[in-house]
Coordinates of C-alpha atoms (C1' of nucleotides) in Angstrom, one line a residue:
Chain A
M1 CA -1.6 6.8 21.0
Y2 CA -2.2 4.7 17.9
W3 CA -5.4 5.5 16.2
A4 CA -7.0 2.4 16.8
D5 CA -6.4 2.3 20.5
E6 CA -7.7 5.8 20.5
L7 CA -11.2 4.8 18.8
A8 CA -11.2 1.8 21.2
A9 CA -10.6 4.1 24.5
R10 CA -13.6 6.0 23.8
L11 CA -15.9 3.0 23.6
S12 CA -17.5 1.0 26.3
G13 CA -19.7 -1.9 26.2
P14 CA -19.7 -4.9 23.4
Q15 CA -18.9 -4.0 19.9
V16 CA -19.8 -5.1 16.7
V17 CA -17.3 -4.2 13.6
N18 CA -19.0 -4.7 10.4
D19 CA -17.9 -4.7 6.6
S20 CA -19.6 -6.0 3.3
K21 CA -18.8 -6.2 -0.2
T22 CA -20.2 -7.2 -3.6
P23 CA -18.5 -10.0 -5.0
S24 CA -18.3 -9.0 -8.5
G25 CA -14.7 -9.8 -9.7
T26 CA -11.3 -10.0 -8.4
V27 CA -10.2 -7.1 -6.5
H28 CA -6.9 -5.2 -6.0
V29 CA -4.6 -4.8 -3.3
G30 CA -6.1 -1.3 -2.2
S31 CA -9.6 -3.2 -1.5
L32 CA -7.5 -4.7 1.4
R33 CA -7.2 -1.8 3.2
G34 CA -10.8 -2.0 4.8
P35 CA -10.5 -5.2 6.1
V36 CA -6.9 -4.7 7.4
V37 CA -8.3 -1.3 9.0
L38 CA -11.1 -3.3 10.6
D39 CA -9.0 -6.0 12.0
A40 CA -7.1 -3.5 13.6
I41 CA -9.8 -1.9 15.3
W42 CA -11.1 -5.3 16.1
R43 CA -7.8 -6.3 17.9
A44 CA -7.7 -3.1 19.8
L45 CA -11.1 -3.3 21.1
R46 CA -10.0 -6.7 22.1
E47 CA -7.1 -5.8 23.9
R48 CA -8.9 -3.1 25.6
G49 CA -10.9 -5.7 27.0
L50 CA -14.2 -5.2 25.3
E51 CA -16.4 -7.8 23.8
A52 CA -16.1 -7.7 20.0
R53 CA -17.2 -9.4 16.8
L54 CA -15.7 -9.2 13.4
L55 CA -18.2 -9.5 10.6
Y56 CA -17.7 -9.7 7.0
G57 CA -20.8 -9.8 4.7
V58 CA -21.2 -10.9 1.1
D59 CA -23.6 -9.1 -0.8
D60 CA -24.0 -12.1 -3.3
L61 CA -27.7 -11.2 -4.0
D62 CA -26.7 -7.7 -6.0
P63 CA -27.0 -8.0 -9.6
M64 CA -24.3 -8.9 -11.9
D65 CA -23.1 -5.9 -13.6
A66 CA -19.4 -6.8 -14.9
Q67 CA -20.0 -7.9 -18.4
A68 CA -16.3 -8.1 -18.9
L69 CA -16.5 -11.3 -17.0
L70 CA -18.9 -13.3 -18.9
T71 CA -18.6 -15.0 -21.9
P72 CA -20.5 -13.0 -24.6
D73 CA -23.4 -15.8 -24.6
A74 CA -23.8 -15.6 -21.2
V75 CA -24.1 -11.8 -21.0
E76 CA -27.9 -11.8 -22.3
R77 CA -29.0 -14.4 -19.8
Y78 CA -26.9 -13.3 -16.6
M79 CA -26.3 -9.9 -16.9
G80 CA -28.7 -8.5 -14.2
V81 CA -28.9 -11.7 -12.2
P82 CA -28.1 -11.9 -8.4
L83 CA -24.7 -13.1 -8.2
A84 CA -25.3 -16.1 -6.1
H85 CA -27.2 -17.2 -8.9
V86 CA -24.7 -16.9 -11.7
P87 CA -22.4 -19.8 -12.5
A88 CA -18.7 -19.5 -11.6
P89 CA -16.4 -19.0 -14.4
E90 CA -15.5 -21.8 -16.4
G91 CA -12.5 -23.9 -14.4
S92 CA -13.8 -23.0 -11.2
G93 CA -15.2 -25.5 -8.8
A94 CA -17.3 -23.0 -7.0
A95 CA -20.8 -23.1 -6.9
S96 CA -21.6 -19.8 -8.2
Y97 CA -20.1 -16.6 -9.6
A98 CA -20.3 -15.0 -6.2
R99 CA -18.7 -18.0 -4.4
H100 CA -16.1 -17.9 -6.5
F101 CA -15.1 -14.5 -6.1
A102 CA -16.1 -13.9 -2.6
G103 CA -13.8 -17.4 -1.7
L104 CA -10.7 -16.0 -3.4
F105 CA -11.0 -12.6 -1.2
L106 CA -11.9 -14.7 2.0
A107 CA -9.0 -16.7 1.3
T108 CA -6.9 -13.5 1.0
F109 CA -8.0 -12.2 4.3
A110 CA -7.3 -15.5 6.2
G111 CA -4.0 -15.5 4.4
L112 CA -3.4 -12.0 6.0
G113 CA -4.7 -13.1 9.8
I114 CA -8.2 -11.8 9.4
H115 CA -10.9 -14.3 10.4
P116 CA -14.1 -12.8 10.1
E117 CA -17.8 -14.0 10.8
T118 CA -18.7 -14.1 7.4
Y119 CA -22.7 -13.8 6.5
W120 CA -24.0 -14.2 2.7
M121 CA -27.1 -11.9 2.1
S122 CA -28.4 -14.7 -0.4
E123 CA -28.5 -16.9 3.0
V124 CA -29.7 -14.3 5.2
Y125 CA -33.0 -13.1 3.3
P126 CA -34.2 -16.7 2.9
T127 CA -34.3 -16.6 7.2
G128 CA -36.7 -13.6 7.1
A129 CA -34.4 -11.6 9.1
V130 CA -34.6 -9.2 6.5
D131 CA -38.7 -9.0 6.3
P132 CA -39.3 -6.4 8.9
Y133 CA -37.0 -3.9 7.3
I134 CA -38.5 -4.8 3.9
R135 CA -41.9 -4.2 5.3
L136 CA -40.6 -0.9 6.9
A137 CA -39.1 0.5 3.8
L138 CA -42.4 -0.4 1.8
D139 CA -44.6 1.3 4.3
R140 CA -42.3 4.3 4.9
A141 CA -41.5 4.4 0.6
D142 CA -42.9 8.0 0.8
R143 CA -40.0 8.8 3.6
V144 CA -37.6 6.8 2.0
R145 CA -38.0 9.0 -1.2
E146 CA -38.1 12.1 0.7
I147 CA -34.6 11.2 2.2
Y148 CA -33.2 10.4 -1.4
R149 CA -34.4 13.8 -2.3
R150 CA -33.1 15.7 0.5
V151 CA -30.0 13.6 1.2
A152 CA -28.9 12.8 -2.2
N153 CA -30.6 15.1 -4.7
V154 CA -32.1 12.3 -6.3
Q155 CA -35.9 12.4 -7.4
H156 CA -37.6 9.0 -7.5
P157 CA -41.1 9.0 -9.2
P158 CA -44.0 9.1 -6.7
T159 CA -44.5 5.3 -7.9
W160 CA -40.6 4.0 -6.9
H161 CA -40.6 1.7 -3.8
P162 CA -37.5 1.0 -2.2
V163 CA -37.0 -2.6 -2.7
S164 CA -36.1 -4.8 -6.0
V165 CA -37.8 -8.3 -6.9
I166 CA -36.3 -11.0 -8.4
C167 CA -38.0 -11.7 -11.7
E168 CA -39.9 -14.8 -11.2
Q169 CA -39.9 -15.5 -14.9
C170 CA -35.8 -14.3 -15.8
G171 CA -34.5 -14.2 -12.5
K172 CA -32.7 -10.7 -12.9
V173 CA -33.3 -8.5 -10.1
G174 CA -31.2 -5.5 -11.6
T175 CA -33.9 -5.0 -14.2
T176 CA -37.3 -4.9 -11.9
I177 CA -39.0 -1.9 -10.3
V178 CA -41.9 -2.2 -7.9
T179 CA -44.6 0.5 -8.5
D180 CA -47.1 -0.6 -5.7
W181 CA -47.5 -1.9 -2.5
D182 CA -50.6 -3.3 -0.8
G183 CA -49.4 -4.1 2.8
E184 CA -48.4 -7.8 1.4
R185 CA -47.7 -7.9 -2.0
V186 CA -46.1 -5.5 -4.4
R187 CA -46.6 -5.0 -7.7
Y188 CA -43.4 -5.2 -10.2
E189 CA -42.3 -5.0 -13.5
C190 CA -39.2 -6.6 -15.3
R191 CA -38.4 -3.5 -17.6
P192 CA -36.1 -4.1 -20.9
D193 CA -35.0 -0.6 -20.7
L194 CA -34.5 -0.1 -17.0
V195 CA -31.0 -0.4 -17.1
T196 CA -28.5 0.1 -20.0
W197 CA -26.2 -2.8 -18.7
A198 CA -28.9 -5.4 -18.6
T199 CA -32.2 -6.2 -20.5
G200 CA -35.4 -7.2 -18.5
C201 CA -38.0 -9.9 -19.9
G202 CA -41.1 -7.8 -19.9
H203 CA -42.7 -9.7 -17.0
S204 CA -45.0 -8.3 -14.5
G205 CA -46.8 -9.3 -11.5
W206 CA -47.8 -9.3 -7.8
V207 CA -45.4 -10.8 -5.3
A208 CA -44.6 -11.0 -1.8
P209 CA -41.5 -9.7 -1.3
F210 CA -40.3 -11.9 1.4
G211 CA -38.0 -14.9 2.4
G212 CA -35.7 -13.8 -0.4
R213 CA -37.9 -13.2 -3.5
A214 CA -36.7 -9.4 -3.2
K215 CA -33.7 -7.5 -2.1
L216 CA -33.7 -3.8 -0.7
P217 CA -31.5 -1.6 -2.8
W218 CA -27.7 -0.8 -1.8
N219 CA -28.6 1.9 0.9
L220 CA -31.4 0.2 2.6
E221 CA -29.9 -3.2 2.6
W222 CA -26.9 -1.2 4.5
A223 CA -28.9 0.1 7.0
A224 CA -30.8 -2.9 7.6
Q225 CA -27.5 -5.0 8.1
W226 CA -26.8 -2.4 10.7
S227 CA -30.2 -3.5 12.7
I228 CA -29.8 -6.9 12.0
F229 CA -26.5 -7.6 13.4
G230 CA -26.3 -4.8 15.7
V231 CA -23.3 -3.3 14.1
T232 CA -21.6 -0.5 16.0
I233 CA -18.5 0.4 14.0
E234 CA -18.3 0.5 10.4
P235 CA -15.4 2.2 8.6
N236 CA -15.8 2.5 4.7
G237 CA -13.7 3.7 1.9
K238 CA -13.8 7.5 1.5
D239 CA -15.8 7.0 -2.1
L240 CA -18.8 6.1 0.2
A241 CA -17.9 9.1 2.8
T242 CA -18.8 12.0 0.6
A243 CA -21.8 14.3 1.4
G244 CA -24.9 13.1 0.1
G245 CA -22.9 10.1 -0.9
S246 CA -23.9 6.2 0.0
R247 CA -23.1 6.5 3.6
D248 CA -25.2 9.4 4.4
R249 CA -28.1 8.0 2.7
S250 CA -27.8 4.9 4.7
D251 CA -27.3 6.9 8.1
A252 CA -30.4 8.7 7.3
I253 CA -32.4 5.5 6.3
S254 CA -31.1 3.9 9.3
R255 CA -32.3 6.9 11.6
E256 CA -35.7 7.8 10.0
I257 CA -36.5 4.5 8.3
F258 CA -35.5 1.9 10.9
E259 CA -35.1 4.0 13.7
R260 CA -31.6 3.3 15.0
E261 CA -28.5 5.2 15.2
P262 CA -26.0 4.2 12.7
P263 CA -22.4 2.8 13.4
I264 CA -19.5 5.1 14.0
N265 CA -17.7 5.9 11.1
L266 CA -14.0 5.8 10.0
P267 CA -13.6 6.7 6.5
Y268 CA -10.4 5.5 5.2
E269 CA -8.5 6.7 2.2
F270 CA -7.4 4.5 -0.7
L271 CA -3.9 2.9 -2.0
N272 CA -3.0 4.7 -4.9
I273 CA -0.4 3.8 -7.7
G274 CA 1.6 6.6 -8.7
G275 CA -0.8 9.0 -7.3
R276 CA -3.5 7.9 -9.2
K277 CA -6.3 5.4 -8.3
M278 CA -5.7 1.7 -8.7
S279 CA -7.6 0.2 -11.5
T280 CA -7.5 -3.5 -12.8
S281 CA -9.3 -2.8 -15.7
K282 CA -6.9 0.4 -16.8
G283 CA -3.8 -1.8 -16.2
R284 CA -3.0 0.1 -13.0
G285 CA -2.4 -1.5 -9.6
A286 CA -2.3 -5.2 -8.8
A287 CA -4.8 -8.2 -8.1
A288 CA -4.8 -8.8 -4.5
H289 CA -3.9 -12.4 -4.6
T290 CA -0.8 -11.2 -7.0
M291 CA 0.3 -8.9 -4.7
A292 CA 0.4 -11.4 -1.8
E293 CA 2.9 -13.2 -3.7
V294 CA 5.1 -10.1 -3.8
L295 CA 4.7 -9.2 -0.1
P296 CA 4.4 -11.5 2.8
P297 CA 1.4 -11.3 4.8
E298 CA 3.0 -9.0 7.6
L299 CA 4.3 -6.6 5.2
L300 CA 0.8 -6.3 3.5
R301 CA -0.5 -5.5 6.9
F302 CA 2.3 -3.1 7.5
L303 CA 2.1 -1.4 4.4
F304 CA -1.6 -0.5 5.6
L305 CA -1.3 -0.2 9.6
R306 CA 2.1 2.2 9.1
H307 CA 0.1 5.2 8.3
R308 CA -3.4 6.6 9.8
P309 CA -6.6 5.8 7.6
S310 CA -7.0 9.1 6.4
H311 CA -3.8 9.2 4.8
A312 CA -3.9 8.1 1.0
I313 CA -1.1 5.7 0.2
D314 CA 1.3 5.8 -2.7
F315 CA 2.3 2.5 -3.4
D316 CA 4.2 2.2 -6.6
P317 CA 5.6 -1.7 -6.9
A318 CA 8.0 -0.8 -9.6
G319 CA 11.5 0.4 -8.4
E320 CA 12.9 0.4 -5.0
T321 CA 9.0 0.7 -3.3
I322 CA 9.1 -2.8 -2.1
P323 CA 12.8 -3.1 -1.0
R324 CA 12.4 0.1 1.2
L325 CA 9.1 -1.3 2.4
F326 CA 11.1 -4.4 3.6
D327 CA 13.8 -2.4 5.1
E328 CA 11.4 -0.2 7.0
F329 CA 9.7 -3.2 8.3
D330 CA 13.0 -4.6 9.6
R331 CA 13.9 -1.5 11.5
V332 CA 10.5 -1.2 13.4
A333 CA 10.9 -4.7 13.9
A334 CA 14.7 -4.2 15.4
A335 CA 13.4 -1.4 17.4
T336 CA 10.5 -3.4 18.7
A337 CA 13.0 -6.1 20.1
G338 CA 14.8 -3.4 21.6
R339 CA 17.6 -3.0 19.3
E340 CA 19.2 0.3 18.6
V341 CA 18.3 1.6 15.2
K342 CA 19.3 4.3 13.4
G343 CA 17.2 7.3 12.6
E344 CA 13.7 8.1 13.8
L345 CA 10.8 5.9 13.8
P346 CA 7.4 6.1 12.8
P347 CA 5.2 7.0 15.9
D348 CA 3.9 4.2 17.6
H349 CA 6.2 2.0 15.9
A350 CA 6.0 -1.1 18.3
R351 CA 1.8 -1.2 18.0
I352 CA 2.4 -1.0 14.3
F353 CA 4.5 -3.9 14.4
A354 CA 2.4 -6.2 16.5
L355 CA -0.5 -5.2 14.8
S356 CA 1.2 -6.3 11.5
L357 CA 1.8 -9.9 13.2
L358 CA -0.7 -12.5 11.7
D359 CA -1.0 -13.9 14.8
P360 CA -2.8 -11.4 17.6
E361 CA -1.8 -13.7 20.5
A362 CA 1.9 -13.8 19.3
D363 CA 4.2 -11.7 21.5
P364 CA 5.6 -8.9 19.8
V365 CA 8.9 -8.5 21.2
A366 CA 9.8 -12.3 20.5
E367 CA 8.6 -12.2 16.9
A368 CA 10.7 -8.9 16.6
G369 CA 13.7 -10.7 17.7
R370 CA 13.8 -13.0 15.0
F371 CA 16.3 -12.6 12.5
R372 CA 15.4 -11.2 9.2
P373 CA 17.6 -11.3 6.1
D374 CA 17.9 -7.9 4.4
F375 CA 15.8 -8.2 1.1
S376 CA 18.1 -6.6 -1.1
Q377 CA 20.8 -9.2 -0.2
V378 CA 18.2 -12.0 -0.7
A379 CA 17.5 -10.9 -4.2
M380 CA 20.9 -11.0 -5.0
L381 CA 21.7 -14.4 -3.4
A382 CA 18.5 -15.7 -5.7
Q383 CA 19.8 -14.6 -8.7
V384 CA 23.4 -16.4 -8.2
P385 CA 22.9 -19.9 -9.7
G386 CA 23.7 -22.8 -7.0
A387 CA 24.0 -20.4 -4.2
D388 CA 23.3 -21.9 -0.6
I389 CA 21.0 -19.0 0.0
E390 CA 20.0 -20.5 3.6
G391 CA 23.7 -21.4 4.5
R392 CA 24.4 -17.9 3.5
I393 CA 21.7 -16.1 5.7
A394 CA 22.9 -18.6 8.7
A395 CA 26.3 -17.5 8.4
E396 CA 25.4 -14.0 8.7
K397 CA 23.0 -14.6 11.5
G398 CA 26.0 -16.7 13.1
A399 CA 23.6 -19.5 13.9
P400 CA 21.3 -21.8 12.1
L401 CA 17.9 -20.2 11.4
D402 CA 15.1 -21.4 13.7
L403 CA 11.7 -22.7 12.1
A404 CA 10.0 -19.5 12.2
E405 CA 13.1 -18.0 10.8
Q406 CA 13.1 -20.2 7.7
V407 CA 9.7 -19.2 6.9
I408 CA 10.6 -16.0 7.1
L409 CA 13.6 -16.5 4.4
A410 CA 11.3 -18.5 2.5
D411 CA 8.7 -16.0 2.2
R412 CA 11.4 -13.1 1.1
V413 CA 13.0 -15.7 -1.4
R414 CA 9.7 -15.9 -3.0
A415 CA 9.1 -12.3 -2.4
A416 CA 12.6 -11.4 -4.1
R417 CA 11.7 -13.8 -7.2
A418 CA 8.4 -12.2 -7.5
W419 CA 10.0 -8.7 -7.3
L420 CA 12.6 -9.6 -9.6
A421 CA 10.5 -11.0 -12.4
D422 CA 7.7 -7.8 -12.3
Y423 CA 9.1 -4.7 -10.6
A424 CA 12.6 -4.7 -10.0
P425 CA 14.8 -2.0 -11.8
D426 CA 17.2 -3.3 -14.3
R427 CA 20.2 -2.3 -11.6
A428 CA 18.6 -4.7 -9.3
R429 CA 19.2 -7.7 -11.8
I430 CA 22.6 -9.1 -12.3
A431 CA 23.5 -10.2 -15.7
V432 CA 26.9 -11.5 -16.8
R433 CA 27.7 -9.3 -20.0
D434 CA 28.0 -11.3 -23.1
E435 CA 31.1 -9.2 -24.1
L436 CA 34.0 -7.3 -22.4
P437 CA 31.7 -4.4 -20.9
A438 CA 32.8 -1.1 -22.3
E439 CA 32.8 0.2 -18.3
A440 CA 35.6 -2.3 -18.0
R441 CA 37.6 -1.0 -20.8
R442 CA 37.1 2.5 -19.5
G443 CA 37.1 2.1 -16.1
L444 CA 39.7 -0.2 -15.4
S445 CA 43.2 0.9 -13.9
D446 CA 46.7 -0.5 -14.9
E447 CA 47.1 -2.5 -11.6
Q448 CA 43.5 -3.5 -12.0
R449 CA 44.3 -4.9 -15.4
T450 CA 47.4 -6.6 -14.2
Y451 CA 45.7 -8.2 -11.3
L452 CA 43.0 -9.5 -13.4
G453 CA 45.6 -11.0 -16.0
A454 CA 47.5 -12.5 -12.6
L455 CA 44.0 -14.0 -11.4
A456 CA 43.4 -15.8 -15.0
I457 CA 46.9 -17.3 -14.8
A458 CA 46.2 -18.3 -11.1
A459 CA 42.9 -19.6 -12.1
G460 CA 44.6 -21.6 -15.2
V461 CA 46.7 -23.1 -12.7
S462 CA 44.8 -24.0 -9.5
R463 CA 41.6 -24.6 -11.8
P464 CA 39.3 -23.7 -8.7
V465 CA 35.9 -25.0 -9.0
S466 CA 33.9 -24.2 -5.6
G467 CA 32.8 -20.4 -4.8
D468 CA 35.1 -20.7 -1.7
A469 CA 38.2 -21.6 -3.8
W470 CA 37.2 -18.9 -6.1
Q471 CA 37.0 -16.4 -3.3
D472 CA 40.2 -17.2 -1.8
L473 CA 41.9 -17.2 -4.8
I474 CA 40.7 -13.4 -5.5
F475 CA 42.0 -12.5 -2.3
R476 CA 45.5 -14.4 -2.6
V477 CA 45.8 -13.0 -5.7
A478 CA 45.1 -9.4 -4.5
E479 CA 47.3 -9.8 -1.5
E480 CA 50.5 -10.7 -3.8
A481 CA 49.6 -8.3 -6.2
A482 CA 49.6 -5.9 -3.1
L483 CA 46.1 -4.4 -4.4
P484 CA 43.5 -3.4 -1.7
A485 CA 40.8 -6.0 -1.9
G486 CA 38.0 -3.3 -2.8
R487 CA 39.9 -2.8 -5.8
A488 CA 40.2 -6.1 -6.6
F489 CA 36.7 -7.0 -6.4
G490 CA 35.6 -4.0 -8.1
A491 CA 37.9 -5.1 -11.1
V492 CA 36.4 -8.4 -11.0
Y493 CA 32.8 -6.9 -11.3
L494 CA 33.7 -4.4 -13.8
A495 CA 35.1 -7.3 -16.0
F496 CA 31.9 -9.4 -15.9
L497 CA 28.7 -6.8 -14.8
G498 CA 30.1 -3.7 -16.1
R499 CA 29.6 -2.3 -12.8
T500 CA 31.9 -2.1 -9.6
N501 CA 29.8 -4.1 -7.3
G502 CA 27.7 -7.5 -7.1
P503 CA 27.1 -10.5 -5.5
R504 CA 30.0 -12.5 -4.0
A505 CA 32.4 -12.7 -6.3
G506 CA 33.7 -16.1 -5.7
W507 CA 30.3 -17.7 -6.2
L508 CA 29.5 -15.7 -9.3
L509 CA 32.7 -17.0 -11.0
A510 CA 32.1 -20.5 -9.8
A511 CA 28.8 -20.3 -11.6
L512 CA 30.2 -19.3 -15.0
E513 CA 32.3 -21.7 -17.3
R514 CA 35.8 -21.7 -16.1
T515 CA 37.4 -21.4 -19.9
F516 CA 34.9 -18.5 -20.1
V517 CA 36.0 -16.9 -16.8
V518 CA 39.5 -17.2 -17.8
E519 CA 39.3 -15.6 -21.2
R520 CA 37.3 -12.7 -19.9
L521 CA 40.0 -12.1 -17.3
R522 CA 42.7 -11.9 -20.0
Q523 CA 40.7 -9.7 -22.2
A524 CA 40.1 -7.2 -19.5
A525 CA 43.8 -7.5 -18.7
G526 CA 44.7 -6.5 -22.3
W527 CA 46.3 -9.7 -22.7
A528 CA 43.9 -11.4 -24.9
P529 CA 42.4 -10.0 -28.2
E530 CA 38.6 -9.3 -28.3
P531 CA 36.5 -10.9 -30.2
E532 CA 35.9 -9.1 -33.8
D533 CA 32.1 -8.9 -33.9
G534 CA 30.8 -10.5 -30.5
G535 CA 30.7 -13.9 -31.6
S536 CA 32.4 -15.0 -28.5
S537 CA 32.8 -18.7 -28.5
A538 CA 32.5 -19.1 -24.7
Q539 CA 28.6 -19.2 -23.5
P540 CA 28.6 -17.0 -20.6
G541 CA 25.3 -18.1 -19.7
E542 CA 22.9 -15.6 -17.5
A543 CA 23.4 -15.5 -14.1
S544 CA 19.7 -14.8 -13.2
A545 CA 17.7 -17.4 -11.6
Chain B
rG1 C1' -21.0 22.4 -9.0
rG2 C1' -20.8 19.7 -3.6
rG3 C1' -17.6 16.4 -0.2
rC4 C1' -13.0 14.3 1.8
rC5 C1' -7.8 14.0 1.9
rG6 C1' -3.2 15.9 0.7
rG7 C1' 0.7 19.8 -0.7
rU8 C1' 7.5 19.9 4.5
rA9 C1' 14.8 18.2 1.6
rG10 C1' 15.4 14.5 -5.7
rC11 C1' 12.2 10.7 -3.9
rU12 C1' 8.5 8.4 0.4
rC13 C1' 7.2 10.3 4.5
rA14 C1' 7.3 12.2 10.3
rG15 C1' 6.4 16.3 13.1
rC16 C1' 0.4 19.0 13.9
rG17 C1' 1.0 25.5 19.0
rG18 C1' 7.2 26.2 21.9
rU19 C1' 14.6 24.6 21.3
rC20 C1' 18.6 27.1 15.2
rA21 C1' 12.5 21.9 10.9
rG22 C1' 13.6 15.8 10.8
rA23 C1' 14.4 10.5 9.1
rG24 C1' 14.7 6.7 5.5
rC25 C1' 16.2 6.0 0.8
rA26 C1' 19.0 8.2 -3.7
rG27 C1' 23.2 11.2 -4.3
rG28 C1' 28.6 13.3 -3.1
rG29 C1' 33.4 11.8 -0.3
rG30 C1' 36.3 8.7 2.5
rG31 C1' 37.3 4.0 4.7
rC32 C1' 37.2 -1.7 5.1
rU33 C1' 42.8 -8.3 4.1
rU34 C1' 37.7 -12.5 3.3
rU35 C1' 29.5 -10.6 4.9
rU36 C1' 31.9 -6.3 -0.7
rA37 C1' 24.1 -4.2 -3.7
rA38 C1' 27.0 -5.6 3.1
rC39 C1' 29.2 -2.7 6.9
rC40 C1' 31.3 2.2 9.3
rC41 C1' 32.3 7.5 9.1
rU42 C1' 31.1 12.0 6.7
rC43 C1' 28.1 15.7 3.7
rG44 C1' 21.4 19.1 3.7
rU45 C1' 20.2 27.0 4.5
rG46 C1' 14.7 23.4 2.4
rU47 C1' 9.6 30.2 -0.1
rC48 C1' 7.5 23.6 5.7
rC49 C1' 1.8 25.7 -1.7
rU50 C1' 0.6 31.4 -1.4
rG51 C1' -1.8 35.6 1.1
rG52 C1' -3.6 37.3 5.2
rG53 C1' -5.1 36.6 10.4
rU54 C1' -4.9 34.8 15.9
rU55 C1' -0.7 34.3 19.4
rC56 C1' 4.8 36.2 23.3
rG57 C1' 5.5 32.5 19.5
rA58 C1' 2.8 28.7 13.7
rA59 C1' 5.1 23.8 9.3
rU60 C1' 1.7 23.2 13.3
rC61 C1' -4.6 27.0 14.8
rC62 C1' -8.3 30.4 11.9
rC63 C1' -9.7 32.3 6.9
rA64 C1' -9.4 33.0 1.5
rG65 C1' -7.3 31.5 -2.4
rC66 C1' -3.8 28.1 -5.7
rC67 C1' -2.4 22.8 -7.1
rG68 C1' -3.2 17.3 -6.9
rG69 C1' -6.0 13.4 -5.9
rC70 C1' -10.5 10.5 -5.1
rU71 C1' -15.5 11.1 -4.7
rC72 C1' -21.0 12.4 -5.4
rA73 C1' -24.6 14.2 -8.4
rC74 C1' -27.2 6.8 -12.3
rC75 C1' -26.3 2.1 -9.8
rA76 C1' -24.0 -0.6 -6.2

RNA sequence: GGGCCGGUAGCUCAGCGGUCAGAGCAGGGGGCUUUUAACCCUCGUGUCCUGGGUUCGAAUCCCAGCCGGCUCACCA
């Protein structure tokens, strides 16, 4: 059974699936694994007939700590300030820094068919919903300190209290420390040297830490969210799942301070690039919204859902990774539609396919049956100038594409272009050589040379213009020369591309200037002298999009 | 130092107690007179990381170790 269904099978009663994130900047593709896993669980629960909610929290009262994303003069003023109170980057129409980046992230979810109920901590605190937990945390501060010591081996001073006040003078939350609690108010200090990444203003005073004037530290806030929203399932990345790590602390705080059993955990692995962690700042990995251009949403879901959450996925967008992902998706789709498929299929392939669809209500078999053009072929067609891509694909299908199939094709054309621009290996790129390729000089047989010469003559006579006309000519001349079609095409490709295969030859030649084509054919045949120093007068043009 | 995950064909991975260990891709060979990066046929003896153990039987379970990655020990 599929892992998400296994989880759903051992549960009963209403379920609340939750995740939350600090909107401190753009995120890379790997960050999408969490939301996709959560969504799959949510769908599995509902399909099992359980009442289930999917929540997503934006921890936008967390302090700004990403200096690189601020302008230099804003660093002093905004480092340490809650993200909800930091202005959005220049050019953004968003109300705040947090809104800007959370908005990007949430839009990416929506594009993946993930539609959680969202909540913003900057809005939750003012309602007073967190106040009971702030009070509990302060009343039981000694036990909180004991938990940190026992679970995480972190020693806080006896005056340390688990709440951070938003400084009334400078507005920073990352620089304040609470040193006392009288049952209604806390005494806090905004210290210049509390953290290295932000500078407090030195203010101190007493304040009632309720209604949004203070926030709980991460581990307590997390546990408070569980209680406030009744969370029953909360998977998290394995970085948090380590012994003595965040999850352990929050679990202990939930049990011992807030007196509630923590939600079911299900740690998930990361998406690595070339065996290493993705890191946008280190130039490894791709921003989530960038990758969404290269991979249509179903493929992105498929990428994560085809493996168990505990399996680290190694994803390197370079090379053949992306075409292979499409091929594998198409194989799984074909099998789901009931078609015969070569080779083995992943376990639960039909389930994986169904969960990869954006619309949970869609009929998986009907969707699986749609015509999906081969990615490599689309990539090739996308490089032939003037190619009628949809016409060619429809011809392959044997019928016009329906609306859904047109969307699939458009997605793939877009994906192919992005892939070719950024990731494709050179051999996937088609380029007509400026000069007769050395491969042609070496690789052409005598009969192929004769054939190309004959083709040059025939082209001079019949002056073909369209791809069809060229294609016909290539075949006709091959027939007259008694050369098998495969050898004929190979000769053409060698003469222009320096390789033995390529896009439909007729359309390729039709895209080039005829005088150049004829001249090249004659050179390849050995009938015309080659230019001395590559200074060919003909302009071959690049046959790339 | 602690934790988690992984180590199976060139690459990506499936298999996780029971026929001689599998698939895709890549690669080799062959075929194809109009889908020519497609399609069809064909080719894989790999220390299943290592060493012990359990078992009638282990890639599959247990123990130890090695290697790789991530992570915690500051904050979120």
